[in-house]
Amino acid sequence: MYNLCVEENNAKKFTEGMNERDIIASLLNQLGIPRNTAGYNYLLYIILKINRSNNINVKLTTELYPQIADELDSSVKRIDRGIRYSIEAAWDRNSDGIKDILGYYDDCKPYSSEFIWLLADKYRMINNKNRYALMS
C-alpha cells in the first residue's frame, strides 16, 4: 500500500498507476476504515461524488445522502448508520492516525459530516499535489 502521508516525493510515479478511486481507497485504509463494512463503500462513493461535483456547499444529509441512497438502492438511514459505524471502528483502532492524516485536533470522535469533509479536503490536497507533480 502506498503511504500518502510519508512518500509525497514520489507523487509522479504514484499517480501514473493509480486512479482517483485507488487513491481514496488507500487513504481510507490508512485511516483504519474497515473494508468489509458498508460504510467503507459509502465513504468511497461520497468522496468520489464530492470531488467530481466541485461543489463545496452541498448538504450531506439532506442532499447527498438521499441522492446516493437512490443510486445505490439503499436508504438514507442505512448510509448514515454505515458511515457512523465505520468512523467509530476506525477511531477505536487508529485515533492517532486519523488525527495525523486528516489534521483533526479534537480528542473526541469526529461527526460523520466533519469526517467526510476532512477526508474530501485531504483527497483534494493529495490530488492537487499529484497534478502539479505531473506538470513539472
Short mmCIF file of N, CA and C in Angstrom, two decimals:
data_model
loop_
_atom_site.label_atom_id
_atom_site.label_comp_id
_atom_site.label_asym_id
_atom_site.label_seq_id
_atom_site.Cartn_x
_atom_site.Cartn_y
_atom_site.Cartn_z
N MET A 1 0.84 -1.18 0.00
CA MET A 1 0.00 0.00 0.00
C MET A 1 0.88 1.24 0.00
N TYR A 2 0.49 2.21 -0.71
CA TYR A 2 1.24 3.45 -0.82
C TYR A 2 0.90 4.33 0.36
N ASN A 3 1.91 4.84 1.05
CA ASN A 3 1.69 5.73 2.17
C ASN A 3 1.58 7.15 1.65
N LEU A 4 0.39 7.69 1.65
CA LEU A 4 0.14 9.00 1.07
C LEU A 4 0.74 10.13 1.87
N CYS A 5 1.00 9.90 3.14
CA CYS A 5 1.47 10.98 4.00
C CYS A 5 2.99 11.08 4.03
N VAL A 6 3.68 9.98 3.88
CA VAL A 6 5.13 9.97 4.04
C VAL A 6 5.85 10.16 2.71
N GLU A 7 5.39 9.51 1.67
CA GLU A 7 6.13 9.46 0.43
C GLU A 7 5.59 10.42 -0.62
N GLU A 8 5.43 11.69 -0.27
CA GLU A 8 4.88 12.66 -1.20
C GLU A 8 5.85 12.99 -2.33
N ASN A 9 7.14 12.69 -2.16
CA ASN A 9 8.12 12.98 -3.21
C ASN A 9 7.95 12.08 -4.42
N ASN A 10 7.33 10.94 -4.25
CA ASN A 10 7.14 10.00 -5.34
C ASN A 10 5.77 10.16 -6.00
N ALA A 11 5.19 11.34 -5.92
CA ALA A 11 3.83 11.56 -6.41
C ALA A 11 3.70 11.29 -7.90
N LYS A 12 4.70 11.68 -8.69
CA LYS A 12 4.60 11.50 -10.13
C LYS A 12 4.52 10.02 -10.50
N LYS A 13 5.40 9.22 -9.91
CA LYS A 13 5.40 7.79 -10.18
C LYS A 13 4.12 7.14 -9.66
N PHE A 14 3.64 7.63 -8.53
CA PHE A 14 2.46 7.08 -7.90
C PHE A 14 1.21 7.27 -8.74
N THR A 15 0.99 8.46 -9.26
CA THR A 15 -0.25 8.75 -9.97
C THR A 15 -0.32 8.09 -11.33
N GLU A 16 0.81 7.69 -11.88
CA GLU A 16 0.78 7.06 -13.18
C GLU A 16 0.05 5.72 -13.14
N GLY A 17 0.08 5.03 -11.99
CA GLY A 17 -0.53 3.71 -11.91
C GLY A 17 -1.83 3.66 -11.14
N MET A 18 -2.28 4.77 -10.58
CA MET A 18 -3.48 4.74 -9.74
C MET A 18 -4.50 5.76 -10.22
N ASN A 19 -5.76 5.41 -10.13
CA ASN A 19 -6.82 6.36 -10.44
C ASN A 19 -7.35 6.95 -9.13
N GLU A 20 -8.30 7.84 -9.24
CA GLU A 20 -8.80 8.53 -8.04
C GLU A 20 -9.44 7.57 -7.04
N ARG A 21 -10.10 6.55 -7.52
CA ARG A 21 -10.71 5.56 -6.64
C ARG A 21 -9.65 4.82 -5.81
N ASP A 22 -8.54 4.48 -6.45
CA ASP A 22 -7.45 3.79 -5.75
C ASP A 22 -6.81 4.69 -4.68
N ILE A 23 -6.68 5.96 -5.00
CA ILE A 23 -6.08 6.90 -4.04
C ILE A 23 -6.99 7.05 -2.82
N ILE A 24 -8.28 7.19 -3.05
CA ILE A 24 -9.22 7.33 -1.94
C ILE A 24 -9.26 6.04 -1.12
N ALA A 25 -9.24 4.89 -1.77
CA ALA A 25 -9.24 3.61 -1.07
C ALA A 25 -8.00 3.47 -0.21
N SER A 26 -6.86 3.89 -0.73
CA SER A 26 -5.62 3.84 0.04
C SER A 26 -5.70 4.75 1.26
N LEU A 27 -6.28 5.91 1.08
CA LEU A 27 -6.45 6.85 2.19
C LEU A 27 -7.38 6.26 3.26
N LEU A 28 -8.49 5.67 2.83
CA LEU A 28 -9.42 5.04 3.78
C LEU A 28 -8.74 3.91 4.55
N ASN A 29 -7.91 3.12 3.86
CA ASN A 29 -7.19 2.03 4.53
C ASN A 29 -6.21 2.56 5.56
N GLN A 30 -5.52 3.64 5.23
CA GLN A 30 -4.58 4.23 6.18
C GLN A 30 -5.29 4.79 7.40
N LEU A 31 -6.50 5.26 7.21
CA LEU A 31 -7.28 5.79 8.34
C LEU A 31 -7.83 4.68 9.22
N GLY A 32 -7.81 3.45 8.72
CA GLY A 32 -8.29 2.32 9.51
C GLY A 32 -9.76 2.01 9.31
N ILE A 33 -10.36 2.51 8.24
CA ILE A 33 -11.76 2.20 7.94
C ILE A 33 -11.82 0.74 7.50
N PRO A 34 -12.61 -0.08 8.18
CA PRO A 34 -12.69 -1.50 7.81
C PRO A 34 -13.28 -1.68 6.41
N ARG A 35 -12.57 -2.43 5.58
CA ARG A 35 -13.01 -2.62 4.18
C ARG A 35 -14.26 -3.47 4.08
N ASN A 36 -14.54 -4.27 5.07
CA ASN A 36 -15.68 -5.19 4.99
C ASN A 36 -16.98 -4.56 5.47
N THR A 37 -17.01 -3.26 5.63
CA THR A 37 -18.23 -2.60 6.07
C THR A 37 -18.86 -1.82 4.93
N ALA A 38 -20.15 -1.64 5.01
CA ALA A 38 -20.86 -0.85 4.00
C ALA A 38 -20.40 0.60 4.05
N GLY A 39 -20.06 1.07 5.24
CA GLY A 39 -19.61 2.45 5.39
C GLY A 39 -18.38 2.77 4.57
N TYR A 40 -17.49 1.79 4.42
CA TYR A 40 -16.29 1.96 3.59
C TYR A 40 -16.70 2.31 2.16
N ASN A 41 -17.61 1.53 1.61
CA ASN A 41 -18.07 1.76 0.24
C ASN A 41 -18.83 3.07 0.11
N TYR A 42 -19.64 3.40 1.12
CA TYR A 42 -20.37 4.66 1.09
C TYR A 42 -19.40 5.85 1.13
N LEU A 43 -18.39 5.77 2.00
CA LEU A 43 -17.41 6.85 2.08
C LEU A 43 -16.65 7.02 0.77
N LEU A 44 -16.26 5.91 0.19
CA LEU A 44 -15.56 5.95 -1.10
C LEU A 44 -16.43 6.62 -2.16
N TYR A 45 -17.68 6.22 -2.21
CA TYR A 45 -18.63 6.76 -3.19
C TYR A 45 -18.88 8.25 -2.95
N ILE A 46 -19.04 8.64 -1.69
CA ILE A 46 -19.31 10.04 -1.36
C ILE A 46 -18.14 10.93 -1.72
N ILE A 47 -16.92 10.50 -1.40
CA ILE A 47 -15.75 11.32 -1.71
C ILE A 47 -15.59 11.47 -3.23
N LEU A 48 -15.84 10.40 -3.96
CA LEU A 48 -15.80 10.50 -5.42
C LEU A 48 -16.84 11.50 -5.93
N LYS A 49 -18.05 11.44 -5.37
CA LYS A 49 -19.13 12.36 -5.78
C LYS A 49 -18.77 13.81 -5.46
N ILE A 50 -18.25 14.04 -4.26
CA ILE A 50 -17.88 15.40 -3.86
C ILE A 50 -16.78 15.92 -4.76
N ASN A 51 -15.79 15.08 -5.04
CA ASN A 51 -14.66 15.51 -5.87
C ASN A 51 -15.11 15.83 -7.29
N ARG A 52 -16.01 15.05 -7.82
CA ARG A 52 -16.45 15.27 -9.20
C ARG A 52 -17.40 16.46 -9.33
N SER A 53 -18.13 16.76 -8.26
CA SER A 53 -19.09 17.87 -8.33
C SER A 53 -18.42 19.23 -8.14
N ASN A 54 -17.31 19.27 -7.41
CA ASN A 54 -16.62 20.52 -7.10
C ASN A 54 -17.53 21.53 -6.40
N ASN A 55 -18.56 21.06 -5.75
CA ASN A 55 -19.48 21.92 -5.03
C ASN A 55 -19.20 21.79 -3.54
N ILE A 56 -18.68 22.84 -2.94
CA ILE A 56 -18.36 22.77 -1.52
C ILE A 56 -19.56 23.14 -0.64
N ASN A 57 -20.67 23.51 -1.25
CA ASN A 57 -21.85 23.90 -0.49
C ASN A 57 -22.90 22.81 -0.43
N VAL A 58 -22.55 21.59 -0.82
CA VAL A 58 -23.52 20.50 -0.81
C VAL A 58 -23.84 20.11 0.63
N LYS A 59 -25.10 19.84 0.89
CA LYS A 59 -25.54 19.42 2.21
C LYS A 59 -25.58 17.89 2.22
N LEU A 60 -24.77 17.30 3.08
CA LEU A 60 -24.61 15.85 3.06
C LEU A 60 -25.90 15.11 3.37
N THR A 61 -26.49 15.37 4.52
CA THR A 61 -27.62 14.55 4.95
C THR A 61 -28.92 14.87 4.21
N THR A 62 -29.07 16.09 3.74
CA THR A 62 -30.33 16.43 3.07
C THR A 62 -30.27 16.36 1.55
N GLU A 63 -29.07 16.45 0.97
CA GLU A 63 -28.95 16.41 -0.48
C GLU A 63 -28.20 15.17 -0.97
N LEU A 64 -27.00 14.97 -0.45
CA LEU A 64 -26.13 13.92 -0.99
C LEU A 64 -26.55 12.52 -0.54
N TYR A 65 -26.88 12.34 0.72
CA TYR A 65 -27.30 11.01 1.20
C TYR A 65 -28.52 10.48 0.44
N PRO A 66 -29.59 11.29 0.27
CA PRO A 66 -30.74 10.78 -0.49
C PRO A 66 -30.41 10.46 -1.95
N GLN A 67 -29.56 11.27 -2.56
CA GLN A 67 -29.15 11.01 -3.94
C GLN A 67 -28.39 9.69 -4.03
N ILE A 68 -27.48 9.47 -3.11
CA ILE A 68 -26.69 8.23 -3.10
C ILE A 68 -27.58 7.03 -2.76
N ALA A 69 -28.53 7.23 -1.85
CA ALA A 69 -29.45 6.15 -1.50
C ALA A 69 -30.23 5.69 -2.73
N ASP A 70 -30.68 6.64 -3.55
CA ASP A 70 -31.40 6.29 -4.78
C ASP A 70 -30.48 5.55 -5.75
N GLU A 71 -29.26 6.04 -5.91
CA GLU A 71 -28.34 5.44 -6.87
C GLU A 71 -27.90 4.04 -6.45
N LEU A 72 -27.76 3.83 -5.15
CA LEU A 72 -27.27 2.54 -4.66
C LEU A 72 -28.38 1.63 -4.15
N ASP A 73 -29.62 2.03 -4.37
CA ASP A 73 -30.78 1.25 -3.93
C ASP A 73 -30.68 0.93 -2.45
N SER A 74 -30.50 1.97 -1.66
CA SER A 74 -30.37 1.84 -0.22
C SER A 74 -31.28 2.88 0.44
N SER A 75 -31.08 3.12 1.71
CA SER A 75 -31.84 4.16 2.40
C SER A 75 -30.87 5.13 3.06
N VAL A 76 -31.36 6.33 3.32
CA VAL A 76 -30.54 7.35 3.98
C VAL A 76 -30.10 6.85 5.35
N LYS A 77 -31.01 6.17 6.03
CA LYS A 77 -30.70 5.66 7.37
C LYS A 77 -29.55 4.63 7.33
N ARG A 78 -29.58 3.75 6.35
CA ARG A 78 -28.50 2.76 6.20
C ARG A 78 -27.17 3.41 5.90
N ILE A 79 -27.20 4.40 5.03
CA ILE A 79 -25.97 5.10 4.67
C ILE A 79 -25.39 5.80 5.89
N ASP A 80 -26.22 6.53 6.61
CA ASP A 80 -25.76 7.25 7.79
C ASP A 80 -25.23 6.28 8.85
N ARG A 81 -25.94 5.21 9.09
CA ARG A 81 -25.52 4.22 10.10
C ARG A 81 -24.22 3.54 9.69
N GLY A 82 -24.10 3.18 8.42
CA GLY A 82 -22.88 2.53 7.93
C GLY A 82 -21.67 3.43 8.06
N ILE A 83 -21.83 4.69 7.73
CA ILE A 83 -20.71 5.63 7.83
C ILE A 83 -20.34 5.86 9.29
N ARG A 84 -21.34 6.05 10.14
CA ARG A 84 -21.05 6.25 11.57
C ARG A 84 -20.32 5.05 12.16
N TYR A 85 -20.76 3.84 11.81
CA TYR A 85 -20.12 2.63 12.31
C TYR A 85 -18.66 2.56 11.84
N SER A 86 -18.42 2.84 10.58
CA SER A 86 -17.06 2.76 10.04
C SER A 86 -16.14 3.79 10.69
N ILE A 87 -16.64 4.99 10.90
CA ILE A 87 -15.84 6.02 11.55
C ILE A 87 -15.53 5.62 12.98
N GLU A 88 -16.53 5.10 13.68
CA GLU A 88 -16.32 4.67 15.06
C GLU A 88 -15.29 3.53 15.15
N ALA A 89 -15.39 2.57 14.24
CA ALA A 89 -14.44 1.45 14.24
C ALA A 89 -13.03 1.95 13.95
N ALA A 90 -12.90 2.87 13.01
CA ALA A 90 -11.58 3.42 12.69
C ALA A 90 -11.04 4.24 13.85
N TRP A 91 -11.91 4.99 14.51
CA TRP A 91 -11.48 5.81 15.64
C TRP A 91 -10.99 4.93 16.78
N ASP A 92 -11.69 3.83 17.03
CA ASP A 92 -11.27 2.91 18.10
C ASP A 92 -9.93 2.26 17.78
N ARG A 93 -9.66 1.98 16.52
CA ARG A 93 -8.42 1.33 16.11
C ARG A 93 -7.26 2.30 15.95
N ASN A 94 -7.55 3.51 15.46
CA ASN A 94 -6.48 4.35 14.94
C ASN A 94 -6.76 5.84 15.13
N SER A 95 -7.13 6.27 16.32
CA SER A 95 -7.47 7.68 16.51
C SER A 95 -6.27 8.59 16.27
N ASP A 96 -5.08 8.14 16.67
CA ASP A 96 -3.89 8.97 16.43
C ASP A 96 -3.59 9.11 14.95
N GLY A 97 -3.78 8.03 14.20
CA GLY A 97 -3.58 8.09 12.75
C GLY A 97 -4.56 9.03 12.08
N ILE A 98 -5.80 9.01 12.53
CA ILE A 98 -6.82 9.91 11.97
C ILE A 98 -6.43 11.36 12.25
N LYS A 99 -5.96 11.62 13.47
CA LYS A 99 -5.53 12.97 13.81
C LYS A 99 -4.36 13.42 12.94
N ASP A 100 -3.40 12.53 12.75
CA ASP A 100 -2.21 12.87 11.95
C ASP A 100 -2.54 13.05 10.47
N ILE A 101 -3.27 12.11 9.90
CA ILE A 101 -3.53 12.12 8.47
C ILE A 101 -4.49 13.24 8.07
N LEU A 102 -5.57 13.39 8.82
CA LEU A 102 -6.59 14.39 8.46
C LEU A 102 -6.37 15.75 9.11
N GLY A 103 -5.45 15.82 10.07
CA GLY A 103 -5.23 17.07 10.76
C GLY A 103 -6.34 17.38 11.75
N TYR A 104 -6.97 16.34 12.27
CA TYR A 104 -8.05 16.51 13.24
C TYR A 104 -7.43 16.75 14.60
N TYR A 105 -7.88 17.75 15.31
CA TYR A 105 -7.21 18.18 16.54
C TYR A 105 -7.97 17.87 17.82
N ASP A 106 -9.20 17.42 17.73
CA ASP A 106 -10.02 17.19 18.91
C ASP A 106 -9.76 15.79 19.47
N ASP A 107 -10.03 15.60 20.76
CA ASP A 107 -9.82 14.29 21.38
C ASP A 107 -11.04 13.37 21.26
N CYS A 108 -12.18 13.92 20.86
CA CYS A 108 -13.35 13.07 20.70
C CYS A 108 -13.57 12.75 19.22
N LYS A 109 -14.28 11.68 18.99
CA LYS A 109 -14.54 11.19 17.63
C LYS A 109 -15.24 12.26 16.80
N PRO A 110 -14.82 12.45 15.54
CA PRO A 110 -15.47 13.46 14.69
C PRO A 110 -16.88 13.02 14.28
N TYR A 111 -17.73 14.01 14.04
CA TYR A 111 -19.05 13.73 13.48
C TYR A 111 -18.87 13.22 12.06
N SER A 112 -19.88 12.54 11.55
CA SER A 112 -19.80 11.98 10.20
C SER A 112 -19.51 13.05 9.16
N SER A 113 -20.26 14.14 9.20
CA SER A 113 -20.08 15.19 8.20
C SER A 113 -18.69 15.82 8.32
N GLU A 114 -18.24 16.00 9.54
CA GLU A 114 -16.90 16.56 9.77
C GLU A 114 -15.83 15.65 9.19
N PHE A 115 -15.96 14.36 9.45
CA PHE A 115 -15.02 13.37 8.94
C PHE A 115 -15.01 13.35 7.41
N ILE A 116 -16.19 13.39 6.81
CA ILE A 116 -16.29 13.36 5.35
C ILE A 116 -15.64 14.59 4.73
N TRP A 117 -15.88 15.76 5.29
CA TRP A 117 -15.27 16.98 4.72
C TRP A 117 -13.77 17.00 4.94
N LEU A 118 -13.29 16.52 6.09
CA LEU A 118 -11.84 16.42 6.30
C LEU A 118 -11.21 15.47 5.29
N LEU A 119 -11.88 14.35 5.06
CA LEU A 119 -11.41 13.35 4.10
C LEU A 119 -11.42 13.91 2.68
N ALA A 120 -12.47 14.62 2.31
CA ALA A 120 -12.56 15.22 0.98
C ALA A 120 -11.46 16.27 0.79
N ASP A 121 -11.21 17.07 1.82
CA ASP A 121 -10.15 18.07 1.73
C ASP A 121 -8.78 17.43 1.60
N LYS A 122 -8.55 16.37 2.36
CA LYS A 122 -7.27 15.66 2.28
C LYS A 122 -7.08 15.08 0.88
N TYR A 123 -8.13 14.50 0.32
CA TYR A 123 -8.03 13.96 -1.03
C TYR A 123 -7.73 15.07 -2.04
N ARG A 124 -8.40 16.21 -1.90
CA ARG A 124 -8.14 17.33 -2.81
C ARG A 124 -6.69 17.80 -2.72
N MET A 125 -6.16 17.86 -1.50
CA MET A 125 -4.76 18.27 -1.35
C MET A 125 -3.82 17.28 -2.02
N ILE A 126 -4.06 16.00 -1.83
CA ILE A 126 -3.23 14.96 -2.46
C ILE A 126 -3.36 15.04 -3.97
N ASN A 127 -4.56 15.18 -4.44
CA ASN A 127 -4.83 15.23 -5.88
C ASN A 127 -4.16 16.45 -6.52
N ASN A 128 -4.23 17.60 -5.85
CA ASN A 128 -3.59 18.80 -6.38
C ASN A 128 -2.08 18.68 -6.41
N LYS A 129 -1.50 18.11 -5.36
CA LYS A 129 -0.05 17.90 -5.34
C LYS A 129 0.37 16.98 -6.47
N ASN A 130 -0.41 15.93 -6.69
CA ASN A 130 -0.08 14.99 -7.75
C ASN A 130 -0.20 15.63 -9.14
N ARG A 131 -1.22 16.49 -9.31
CA ARG A 131 -1.38 17.18 -10.58
C ARG A 131 -0.19 18.08 -10.88
N TYR A 132 0.24 18.84 -9.85
CA TYR A 132 1.37 19.73 -10.05
C TYR A 132 2.66 18.95 -10.26
N ALA A 133 2.79 17.81 -9.61
CA ALA A 133 3.98 16.99 -9.80
C ALA A 133 4.04 16.44 -11.23
N LEU A 134 2.88 16.10 -11.79
CA LEU A 134 2.85 15.60 -13.16
C LEU A 134 3.17 16.70 -14.17
N MET A 135 2.84 17.95 -13.85
CA MET A 135 3.09 19.05 -14.77
C MET A 135 4.58 19.39 -14.84
N SER A 136 5.28 19.20 -13.74
CA SER A 136 6.69 19.60 -13.72
C SER A 136 7.62 18.54 -14.22
#
